[in-house]
mmCIF file of C-alpha atoms in Angstrom:
data_model
loop_
_atom_site.group_PDB
_atom_site.id
_atom_site.type_symbol
_atom_site.label_atom_id
_atom_site.label_comp_id
_atom_site.label_asym_id
_atom_site.label_seq_id
_atom_site.Cartn_x
_atom_site.Cartn_y
_atom_site.Cartn_z
ATOM 1 C CA MET A 1135 -32.623 25.222 13.272
ATOM 2 C CA SER A 1136 -29.805 22.726 12.791
ATOM 3 C CA ARG A 1137 -26.193 23.699 13.260
ATOM 4 C CA VAL A 1138 -22.768 22.188 12.693
ATOM 5 C CA VAL A 1139 -20.213 22.629 15.465
ATOM 6 C CA ILE A 1140 -16.619 22.105 14.367
ATOM 7 C CA THR A 1141 -14.898 21.365 17.638
ATOM 8 C CA GLU A 1142 -11.336 21.235 16.299
ATOM 9 C CA PRO A 1143 -11.008 23.554 13.276
ATOM 10 C CA SER A 1144 -7.659 23.521 11.521
ATOM 11 C CA ALA A 1145 -7.146 27.314 11.476
ATOM 12 C CA SER A 1146 -8.637 28.285 14.844
ATOM 13 C CA ALA A 1147 -8.270 27.360 18.482
ATOM 14 C CA THR A 1148 -11.946 27.928 19.254
ATOM 15 C CA PRO A 1149 -14.935 25.924 17.977
ATOM 16 C CA VAL A 1150 -16.769 27.192 14.915
ATOM 17 C CA THR A 1151 -20.576 27.079 14.708
ATOM 18 C CA ILE A 1152 -22.336 26.944 11.325
ATOM 19 C CA GLU A 1153 -26.024 27.861 11.352
ATOM 20 C CA LEU A 1154 -28.083 25.977 8.770
ATOM 21 C CA PRO A 1155 -31.324 27.581 7.546
ATOM 22 C CA ASP A 1156 -34.644 25.744 7.715
ATOM 23 C CA ARG A 1157 -36.462 24.630 4.558
ATOM 24 C CA PRO A 1158 -33.943 25.836 1.950
ATOM 25 C CA ALA A 1159 -34.581 25.266 -1.741
ATOM 26 C CA ASP A 1160 -31.244 23.425 -2.019
ATOM 27 C CA HIS A 1161 -29.769 21.805 1.088
ATOM 28 C CA ILE A 1162 -26.378 21.221 -0.560
ATOM 29 C CA ALA A 1163 -26.010 24.862 -1.613
ATOM 30 C CA ALA A 1164 -27.240 26.047 1.793
ATOM 31 C CA LEU A 1165 -24.670 23.993 3.692
ATOM 32 C CA LEU A 1166 -21.791 24.944 1.386
ATOM 33 C CA GLU A 1167 -22.722 28.638 1.557
ATOM 34 C CA ALA A 1168 -22.887 28.567 5.360
ATOM 35 C CA TRP A 1169 -19.619 26.620 5.407
ATOM 36 C CA GLY A 1170 -17.818 29.219 3.293
ATOM 37 C CA ALA A 1171 -19.338 32.124 5.225
ATOM 38 C CA GLN A 1172 -17.349 31.004 8.276
ATOM 39 C CA GLY A 1173 -14.088 31.181 6.318
ATOM 40 C CA LEU A 1174 -13.815 27.406 6.067
ATOM 41 C CA SER A 1175 -12.329 25.546 3.122
ATOM 42 C CA VAL A 1176 -12.814 22.055 1.774
ATOM 43 C CA ALA A 1177 -9.794 20.933 3.814
ATOM 44 C CA ASP A 1178 -11.675 21.729 7.057
ATOM 45 C CA ARG A 1179 -14.019 18.806 6.421
ATOM 46 C CA ARG A 1180 -11.356 16.607 8.038
ATOM 47 C CA SER A 1181 -11.847 18.388 11.376
ATOM 48 C CA ALA A 1182 -13.772 16.886 14.293
ATOM 49 C CA MET A 1183 -17.402 18.032 14.269
ATOM 50 C CA ARG A 1184 -20.962 17.217 15.264
ATOM 51 C CA LEU A 1185 -24.417 18.063 13.980
ATOM 52 C CA GLU A 1186 -26.880 19.533 16.465
ATOM 53 C CA ALA A 1187 -30.131 18.413 14.899
ATOM 54 C CA GLY A 1188 -33.029 20.789 14.580
ATOM 55 C CA SER A 1189 -36.482 20.099 13.210
ATOM 56 C CA LEU A 1190 -37.434 17.357 10.774
ATOM 57 C CA PRO A 1191 -37.066 16.671 7.914
ATOM 58 C CA ASP A 1192 -34.277 19.262 7.426
ATOM 59 C CA ALA A 1193 -32.104 17.704 10.143
ATOM 60 C CA LEU A 1194 -32.005 14.324 8.360
ATOM 61 C CA ILE A 1195 -31.342 15.901 4.963
ATOM 62 C CA TYR A 1196 -28.557 18.082 6.319
ATOM 63 C CA TYR A 1197 -27.062 15.036 8.029
ATOM 64 C CA VAL A 1198 -26.861 13.144 4.732
ATOM 65 C CA VAL A 1199 -25.293 16.142 2.973
ATOM 66 C CA LEU A 1200 -22.788 16.792 5.769
ATOM 67 C CA SER A 1201 -21.803 13.140 6.197
ATOM 68 C CA GLU A 1202 -21.171 12.703 2.494
ATOM 69 C CA PHE A 1203 -19.301 16.005 2.295
ATOM 70 C CA VAL A 1204 -16.873 14.958 5.049
ATOM 71 C CA ASN A 1205 -16.942 11.339 3.793
ATOM 72 C CA ARG A 1206 -17.839 9.771 7.156
ATOM 73 C CA TRP A 1207 -20.742 9.509 9.564
ATOM 74 C CA VAL A 1208 -20.450 12.485 11.918
ATOM 75 C CA ASP A 1209 -21.649 12.675 15.508
ATOM 76 C CA VAL A 1210 -25.197 13.943 15.953
ATOM 77 C CA THR A 1211 -27.028 15.237 19.028
ATOM 78 C CA VAL A 1212 -30.706 15.932 19.609
ATOM 79 C CA ASN A 1213 -31.407 18.409 22.411
ATOM 80 C CA ARG A 1214 -27.816 17.826 23.606
ATOM 81 C CA VAL A 1215 -28.421 14.066 23.805
ATOM 82 C CA PRO A 1216 -26.046 12.109 21.530
ATOM 83 C CA VAL A 1217 -27.431 9.629 19.013
ATOM 84 C CA ASP A 1218 -25.295 6.523 18.606
ATOM 85 C CA PHE A 1219 -25.817 6.629 14.850
ATOM 86 C CA GLU A 1220 -22.705 4.789 13.663
ATOM 87 C CA ARG A 1221 -23.177 1.905 16.117
ATOM 88 C CA VAL A 1222 -26.780 1.344 15.020
ATOM 89 C CA TYR A 1223 -25.732 1.610 11.373
ATOM 90 C CA GLU A 1224 -22.917 -0.942 11.646
ATOM 91 C CA GLU A 1225 -25.016 -3.377 13.704
ATOM 92 C CA SER A 1226 -27.829 -3.165 11.159
ATOM 93 C CA ARG A 1227 -25.489 -4.114 8.320
ATOM 94 C CA THR A 1228 -24.988 -7.566 9.868
ATOM 95 C CA LEU A 1229 -28.576 -8.298 10.925
ATOM 96 C CA PRO A 1230 -29.750 -11.746 9.770
ATOM 97 C CA ASP A 1231 -32.484 -11.909 7.159
ATOM 98 C CA ALA A 1232 -34.890 -14.579 5.929
ATOM 99 C CA GLY A 1233 -33.239 -14.818 2.517
ATOM 100 C CA ARG A 1234 -33.876 -13.107 -0.772
ATOM 101 C CA PRO A 1235 -37.604 -13.170 -1.648
ATOM 102 C CA ALA A 1236 -38.603 -15.191 -4.681
ATOM 103 C CA ASP A 1237 -40.449 -12.147 -6.006
ATOM 104 C CA VAL A 1238 -38.371 -9.093 -5.100
ATOM 105 C CA PRO A 1239 -40.662 -6.065 -4.732
ATOM 106 C CA GLN A 1240 -39.925 -2.989 -6.771
ATOM 107 C CA TRP A 1241 -40.956 -0.721 -3.879
ATOM 108 C CA ALA A 1242 -41.391 -1.177 -0.143
ATOM 109 C CA GLN A 1243 -42.153 1.168 2.713
ATOM 110 C CA ALA A 1244 -40.416 1.110 6.094
ATOM 111 C CA GLY A 1245 -42.274 2.840 8.893
ATOM 112 C CA GLY A 1246 -45.462 4.871 8.926
ATOM 113 C CA ASP A 1247 -48.922 3.522 8.173
ATOM 114 C CA ASP A 1248 -49.578 0.783 5.645
ATOM 115 C CA PRO A 1249 -50.017 2.567 2.266
ATOM 116 C CA GLY A 1250 -51.952 -0.372 0.804
ATOM 117 C CA HIS A 1251 -50.265 -0.283 -2.614
ATOM 118 C CA MET A 1252 -46.796 -1.628 -1.683
ATOM 119 C CA PRO A 1253 -45.261 -4.006 0.876
ATOM 120 C CA HIS A 1254 -44.993 -2.393 4.298
ATOM 121 C CA VAL A 1255 -42.837 -3.188 7.344
ATOM 122 C CA VAL A 1256 -42.635 -1.598 10.764
ATOM 123 C CA VAL A 1257 -39.221 -0.500 12.035
ATOM 124 C CA GLU A 1258 -38.888 -0.585 15.800
ATOM 125 C CA THR A 1259 -36.181 1.610 17.294
ATOM 126 C CA ALA A 1260 -35.983 -0.214 20.630
ATOM 127 C CA GLU A 1261 -35.302 -3.723 19.304
ATOM 128 C CA ASP A 1262 -33.862 -5.506 16.290
ATOM 129 C CA PRO A 1263 -36.310 -6.105 13.431
ATOM 130 C CA ALA A 1264 -37.434 -9.610 12.501
ATOM 131 C CA PRO A 1265 -35.546 -11.442 9.714
ATOM 132 C CA GLU A 1266 -38.570 -11.045 7.394
ATOM 133 C CA THR A 1267 -38.483 -7.293 7.931
ATOM 134 C CA VAL A 1268 -34.751 -7.207 7.246
ATOM 135 C CA SER A 1269 -35.237 -9.142 3.986
ATOM 136 C CA MET A 1270 -37.896 -6.728 2.778
ATOM 137 C CA ILE A 1271 -35.718 -3.663 3.468
ATOM 138 C CA ARG A 1272 -32.499 -5.220 2.201
ATOM 139 C CA TYR A 1273 -33.670 -6.701 -1.088
ATOM 140 C CA ALA A 1274 -36.401 -4.333 -2.301
ATOM 141 C CA TYR A 1275 -35.219 -2.317 -5.281
ATOM 142 C CA ARG A 1276 -36.484 0.949 -3.766
ATOM 143 C CA VAL A 1277 -37.406 1.695 -0.159
ATOM 144 C CA ARG A 1278 -39.132 4.778 1.065
ATOM 145 C CA MET A 1279 -38.608 5.434 4.759
ATOM 146 C CA VAL A 1280 -41.213 7.176 6.915
ATOM 147 C CA PRO A 1281 -39.518 8.317 10.149
ATOM 148 C CA PRO A 1282 -41.481 9.212 13.281
ATOM 149 C CA PRO A 1283 -42.869 12.692 12.535
ATOM 150 C CA VAL A 1284 -42.041 14.454 15.823
ATOM 151 C CA ARG A 1285 -39.418 12.363 17.646
ATOM 152 C CA THR A 1286 -36.164 13.563 16.065
ATOM 153 C CA LYS A 1287 -33.902 11.109 17.880
ATOM 154 C CA ALA A 1288 -36.121 8.167 16.888
ATOM 155 C CA ALA A 1289 -36.059 9.434 13.307
ATOM 156 C CA PHE A 1290 -32.250 9.310 13.259
ATOM 157 C CA VAL A 1291 -32.233 5.798 14.743
ATOM 158 C CA THR A 1292 -34.767 4.683 12.122
ATOM 159 C CA PHE A 1293 -32.631 6.162 9.361
ATOM 160 C CA ALA A 1294 -29.495 4.465 10.729
ATOM 161 C CA ARG A 1295 -31.366 1.157 10.900
ATOM 162 C CA VAL A 1296 -32.755 1.297 7.348
ATOM 163 C CA ALA A 1297 -29.544 2.667 5.799
ATOM 164 C CA GLY A 1298 -27.450 0.025 7.553
ATOM 165 C CA ILE A 1299 -29.691 -2.835 6.440
ATOM 166 C CA ARG A 1300 -29.599 -1.650 2.824
ATOM 167 C CA CYS A 1301 -25.819 -1.176 2.802
ATOM 168 C CA GLY A 1302 -24.049 -3.942 0.898
ATOM 169 C CA ARG A 1303 -20.790 -3.316 -0.880
ATOM 170 C CA GLN A 1304 -21.694 0.355 -0.947
ATOM 171 C CA ARG A 1305 -24.271 2.672 0.578
ATOM 172 C CA ARG A 1306 -27.874 2.551 -0.686
ATOM 173 C CA LEU A 1307 -29.861 5.214 1.097
ATOM 174 C CA PRO A 1308 -33.670 5.151 1.076
ATOM 175 C CA PHE A 1309 -36.211 7.755 0.017
ATOM 176 C CA LEU A 1310 -37.285 10.134 2.773
ATOM 177 C CA SER A 1311 -41.068 9.904 2.634
ATOM 178 C CA THR A 1312 -44.159 11.136 4.431
ATOM 179 C CA GLY A 1313 -46.088 7.949 3.571
ATOM 180 C CA ARG A 1314 -48.738 9.954 1.711
ATOM 181 C CA GLU A 1315 -47.126 9.888 -1.733
ATOM 182 C CA PRO A 1316 -49.064 8.266 -4.619
ATOM 183 C CA GLU A 1317 -48.462 4.754 -5.849
ATOM 184 C CA PRO A 1318 -45.168 4.614 -7.807
ATOM 185 C CA HIS A 1319 -45.237 3.415 -11.406
ATOM 186 C CA ASP A 1320 -41.490 3.056 -12.045
ATOM 187 C CA LYS A 1321 -38.165 2.894 -10.208
ATOM 188 C CA LYS A 1322 -37.310 6.574 -10.619
ATOM 189 C CA GLY A 1323 -39.618 7.677 -7.824
ATOM 190 C CA ASP A 1324 -39.671 11.373 -8.702
ATOM 191 C CA ASP A 1325 -42.903 11.741 -6.708
ATOM 192 C CA GLN A 1326 -41.937 9.438 -3.817
ATOM 193 C CA GLY A 1327 -40.279 11.954 -1.524
ATOM 194 C CA ILE A 1328 -36.611 12.930 -1.299
ATOM 195 C CA ASP A 1329 -34.183 10.493 -2.866
ATOM 196 C CA LEU A 1330 -31.397 10.508 -0.273
ATOM 197 C CA GLU A 1331 -29.186 8.279 -2.407
ATOM 198 C CA ARG A 1332 -29.352 10.697 -5.332
ATOM 199 C CA LEU A 1333 -28.706 13.560 -2.928
ATOM 200 C CA ARG A 1334 -25.658 11.745 -1.559
ATOM 201 C CA LEU A 1335 -24.202 11.258 -5.027
ATOM 202 C CA GLN A 1336 -24.703 14.945 -5.839
ATOM 203 C CA VAL A 1337 -22.526 15.917 -2.861
ATOM 204 C CA ILE A 1338 -19.476 13.870 -3.890
ATOM 205 C CA PRO A 1339 -18.107 16.327 -6.519
ATOM 206 C CA HIS A 1340 -18.025 19.112 -3.925
ATOM 207 C CA ARG A 1341 -15.455 17.183 -1.859
ATOM 208 C CA LYS A 1342 -12.934 17.703 -4.653
ATOM 209 C CA ASP A 1343 -13.382 21.457 -5.023
ATOM 210 C CA GLY A 1344 -10.254 23.361 -4.066
ATOM 211 C CA PRO A 1345 -8.043 26.288 -5.034
ATOM 212 C CA PRO A 1346 -6.924 26.392 -8.678
ATOM 213 C CA GLN A 1347 -3.572 24.845 -9.415
ATOM 214 C CA THR A 1348 -1.001 27.470 -10.465
ATOM 215 C CA TYR A 1349 2.115 25.353 -10.857
ATOM 216 C CA ASP A 1350 3.656 24.450 -14.205
ATOM 217 C CA VAL A 1351 4.117 20.859 -15.295
ATOM 218 C CA VAL A 1352 7.767 20.243 -16.109
ATOM 219 C CA PRO A 1353 8.497 17.381 -18.524
ATOM 220 C CA PRO A 1354 10.694 14.662 -17.002
ATOM 221 C CA ARG A 1355 14.332 14.410 -17.958
ATOM 222 C CA ARG A 1356 15.151 11.358 -20.013
ATOM 223 C CA ASP A 1357 18.943 11.685 -20.088
ATOM 224 C CA ARG A 1358 19.806 11.064 -16.452
ATOM 225 C CA PRO A 1359 22.798 8.792 -15.809
ATOM 226 C CA GLN A 1360 20.647 6.676 -13.474
ATOM 227 C CA TYR A 1361 18.259 5.935 -16.336
ATOM 228 C CA ARG A 1362 21.097 4.908 -18.648
ATOM 229 C CA LYS A 1363 22.616 2.675 -15.991
ATOM 230 C CA LEU A 1364 19.254 1.014 -15.300
ATOM 231 C CA SER A 1365 18.707 0.460 -19.020
ATOM 232 C CA GLU A 1366 22.143 -1.115 -19.416
ATOM 233 C CA ALA A 1367 21.574 -3.358 -16.394
ATOM 234 C CA ASN A 1368 18.225 -4.548 -17.734
ATOM 235 C CA ALA A 1369 19.934 -5.400 -21.012
ATOM 236 C CA GLU A 1370 22.081 -7.968 -19.197
ATOM 237 C CA PRO A 1371 20.790 -11.524 -19.824
ATOM 238 C CA ALA A 1372 18.448 -12.628 -17.078
ATOM 239 C CA THR A 1373 19.968 -16.106 -17.239
ATOM 240 C CA SER A 1374 23.397 -14.627 -16.471
ATOM 241 C CA VAL A 1375 21.967 -12.742 -13.486
ATOM 242 C CA LEU A 1376 20.317 -15.925 -12.211
ATOM 243 C CA THR A 1377 23.621 -17.770 -12.518
ATOM 244 C CA ARG A 1378 25.378 -15.027 -10.550
ATOM 245 C CA LEU A 1379 22.710 -15.343 -7.851
ATOM 246 C CA GLY A 1380 23.557 -19.010 -7.422
ATOM 247 C CA CYS A 1381 20.617 -20.453 -9.338
ATOM 248 C CA SER A 1382 20.699 -23.482 -11.592
ATOM 249 C CA GLN A 1383 18.632 -24.480 -14.606
ATOM 250 C CA ASP A 1384 16.714 -27.688 -15.035
ATOM 251 C CA GLU A 1385 17.608 -29.213 -18.395
ATOM 252 C CA GLU A 1386 14.221 -30.847 -18.983
ATOM 253 C CA SER A 1387 11.848 -28.003 -18.144
ATOM 254 C CA GLY A 1388 14.242 -25.134 -18.829
ATOM 255 C CA GLU A 1389 13.184 -23.473 -15.558
ATOM 256 C CA TRP A 1390 15.544 -22.082 -12.937
ATOM 257 C CA THR A 1391 15.667 -22.410 -9.175
ATOM 258 C CA CYS A 1392 14.396 -19.318 -7.342
ATOM 259 C CA PRO A 1393 16.990 -17.185 -5.527
ATOM 260 C CA ARG A 1394 14.320 -16.295 -2.940
ATOM 261 C CA ALA A 1395 13.342 -19.879 -2.105
ATOM 262 C CA GLY A 1396 14.678 -19.605 1.451
ATOM 263 C CA ARG A 1397 12.282 -16.840 2.437
ATOM 264 C CA ARG A 1398 9.090 -18.858 2.656
ATOM 265 C CA PRO A 1399 8.719 -22.223 4.390
ATOM 266 C CA GLY A 1400 6.291 -23.431 1.725
ATOM 267 C CA HIS A 1401 8.335 -22.313 -1.276
ATOM 268 C CA PRO A 1402 9.018 -25.292 -3.549
ATOM 269 C CA ARG A 1403 12.663 -26.297 -3.865
ATOM 270 C CA LYS A 1404 12.212 -27.446 -7.432
ATOM 271 C CA PRO A 1405 12.801 -24.960 -10.293
ATOM 272 C CA SER A 1406 10.017 -22.387 -10.493
ATOM 273 C CA VAL A 1407 11.508 -19.456 -12.428
ATOM 274 C CA ARG A 1408 10.783 -19.131 -16.125
ATOM 275 C CA VAL A 1409 12.698 -16.679 -18.338
ATOM 276 C CA GLU A 1410 10.914 -15.176 -21.322
ATOM 277 C CA LYS A 1411 11.911 -12.073 -23.321
ATOM 278 C CA ASN A 1412 14.800 -11.504 -20.907
ATOM 279 C CA ARG A 1413 12.446 -11.257 -17.923
ATOM 280 C CA ALA A 1414 12.264 -13.724 -15.046
ATOM 281 C CA ARG A 1415 9.153 -14.694 -13.137
ATOM 282 C CA CYS A 1416 8.796 -17.110 -10.221
ATOM 283 C CA ARG A 1417 5.410 -18.831 -10.011
ATOM 284 C CA THR A 1418 5.428 -18.484 -6.217
ATOM 285 C CA CYS A 1419 7.017 -15.071 -5.600
ATOM 286 C CA ASP A 1420 6.162 -12.814 -8.540
ATOM 287 C CA ALA A 1421 2.883 -11.440 -9.804
ATOM 288 C CA ALA A 1422 4.591 -10.171 -12.971
ATOM 289 C CA PRO A 1423 7.892 -10.840 -14.778
ATOM 290 C CA LEU A 1424 10.934 -8.954 -13.462
ATOM 291 C CA THR A 1425 13.753 -7.266 -15.347
ATOM 292 C CA SER A 1426 17.330 -8.134 -14.466
ATOM 293 C CA ALA A 1427 17.611 -5.137 -12.136
ATOM 294 C CA GLY A 1428 14.198 -5.864 -10.650
ATOM 295 C CA LEU A 1429 15.199 -9.465 -9.944
ATOM 296 C CA VAL A 1430 18.374 -8.396 -8.147
ATOM 297 C CA ALA A 1431 16.519 -5.681 -6.233
ATOM 298 C CA ALA A 1432 13.829 -8.120 -5.052
ATOM 299 C CA THR A 1433 16.380 -10.776 -4.116
ATOM 300 C CA LEU A 1434 18.931 -8.625 -2.306
ATOM 301 C CA ASP A 1435 16.496 -6.062 -0.795
ATOM 302 C CA VAL A 1436 18.106 -3.103 -2.538
ATOM 303 C CA THR A 1437 16.806 -0.279 -4.716
ATOM 304 C CA PRO A 1438 16.748 -0.630 -8.517
ATOM 305 C CA ASP A 1439 19.646 1.866 -8.791
ATOM 306 C CA GLU A 1440 21.754 -0.177 -6.378
ATOM 307 C CA ALA A 1441 20.809 -3.346 -8.246
ATOM 308 C CA ALA A 1442 21.970 -1.807 -11.525
ATOM 309 C CA SER A 1443 25.317 -0.872 -9.950
ATOM 310 C CA LEU A 1444 25.751 -4.390 -8.566
ATOM 311 C CA ILE A 1445 25.078 -5.907 -11.995
ATOM 312 C CA LEU A 1446 27.369 -3.589 -13.955
ATOM 313 C CA GLU A 1447 30.203 -3.192 -11.438
ATOM 314 C CA PRO A 1448 31.603 -6.588 -10.368
ATOM 315 C CA GLY A 1449 32.962 -6.564 -6.838
ATOM 316 C CA ARG A 1450 30.622 -3.834 -5.660
ATOM 317 C CA THR A 1451 28.774 -4.515 -2.382
ATOM 318 C CA ALA A 1452 25.657 -2.970 -0.854
ATOM 319 C CA ILE A 1453 25.026 -2.309 2.836
ATOM 320 C CA ARG A 1454 21.730 -3.981 3.729
ATOM 321 C CA PRO A 1455 20.026 -4.873 7.023
ATOM 322 C CA ASP A 1456 20.317 -8.474 8.146
ATOM 323 C CA PRO A 1457 17.180 -10.393 7.088
ATOM 324 C CA ALA A 1458 15.511 -13.207 8.953
ATOM 325 C CA HIS A 1459 16.065 -15.509 5.973
ATOM 326 C CA ARG A 1460 19.085 -16.680 4.033
ATOM 327 C CA ARG A 1461 19.892 -14.246 1.279
ATOM 328 C CA PRO A 1462 22.158 -15.053 -1.695
ATOM 329 C CA GLU A 1463 24.944 -12.843 -2.973
ATOM 330 C CA LEU A 1464 25.440 -11.508 -6.494
ATOM 331 C CA VAL A 1465 28.853 -12.865 -7.468
ATOM 332 C CA ALA A 1466 31.005 -11.482 -10.258
ATOM 333 C CA PRO A 1467 30.481 -13.108 -13.664
ATOM 334 C CA PRO A 1468 33.137 -15.548 -14.950
ATOM 335 C CA ILE A 1469 36.168 -13.912 -16.518
ATOM 336 C CA TRP A 1470 35.270 -15.243 -19.962
ATOM 337 C CA ALA A 1471 31.838 -13.594 -19.738
ATOM 338 C CA ARG A 1472 33.579 -10.214 -19.708
ATOM 339 C CA TRP A 1473 35.766 -10.905 -22.738
ATOM 340 C CA SER A 1474 35.041 -9.328 -26.073
ATOM 341 C CA PRO A 1475 34.249 -11.614 -29.059
ATOM 342 C CA ARG A 1476 37.755 -10.983 -30.410
ATOM 343 C CA MET A 1477 39.363 -12.189 -27.163
ATOM 344 C CA CYS A 1478 37.133 -15.298 -27.200
ATOM 345 C CA ARG A 1479 38.351 -16.179 -30.715
ATOM 346 C CA ARG A 1480 41.962 -15.736 -29.656
ATOM 347 C CA ALA A 1481 41.463 -17.894 -26.574
ATOM 348 C CA GLY A 1482 40.296 -20.907 -28.513
ATOM 349 C CA PRO A 1483 38.536 -23.927 -26.966
ATOM 350 C CA THR A 1484 40.935 -24.246 -24.033
ATOM 351 C CA GLY A 1485 40.491 -20.707 -22.804
ATOM 352 C CA SER A 1486 44.225 -19.915 -23.001
ATOM 353 C CA THR A 1487 45.500 -16.869 -24.907
ATOM 354 C CA ALA A 1488 48.991 -18.243 -25.155
#
């Protein structure tokens, strides 16, 4: 009988042992039922634990279910002897192969006796497989794995080897086979043993099960003064904000110099900021266009609320840590920029109201 030992449970100071029944009709339901019977919740899957493997094939199936439930490879022991599963798995992922076969087989078998109706490779547990063997396991569309029938530790090493070789951008677990299944006629493999990859995917939804949510969703407030201030700051012309940050515009291209040019040694000194729809974007610094408040916040290392205050309240200063680069200041706009249209008409072309 296999068992899970949680060595550091979240709600107890003593280890918790979960007994797993042999030959259940549903290994997922059996593990979850035994898990809940010990008073454990989904959150306890983050605790440190190990699997004490029992007889095959249940031990391998339970290991797949448990590892996917806790979302990591867990420690496993066989007769109190640890199996270095994760090391073998990670090393197998980087084993060299002989290249992708010109004719990729639909099915292949790893381990056991040669079935005669599909490509067959031998998986040695004591040494790395040959590149041709790695290619067959890695590129075959479906692989059924036949572990050693009695040696439980060797079976886990074989599984780690095959699963690691087949792992690319994501896990691709093999079929757990006896080697006596009939010749497959399609990729589904309903009669080719236990599809460990399908089993793994069936476990994923159970990681998200938790207590029902009882809180009420409160709609956000839209009338906060901070929101109004930010909206007014973003309405300020981006060109005016750039001017206040000490930037200048190139007459030919219409682009502006970047106020953050001093931060990066490779930043071009020529104009690199384009203003469109009152948003500014530097080709070097920004992944997306910035609002006026966003530009000030990114340049002066302040929050958007502080940036809005700096834009709308001339003479206001912000306390900021000293950076390792030169940072510009947001100066007050020219006096004429704060005049109303009526005052501008009275001033005339000389700027004097007299």
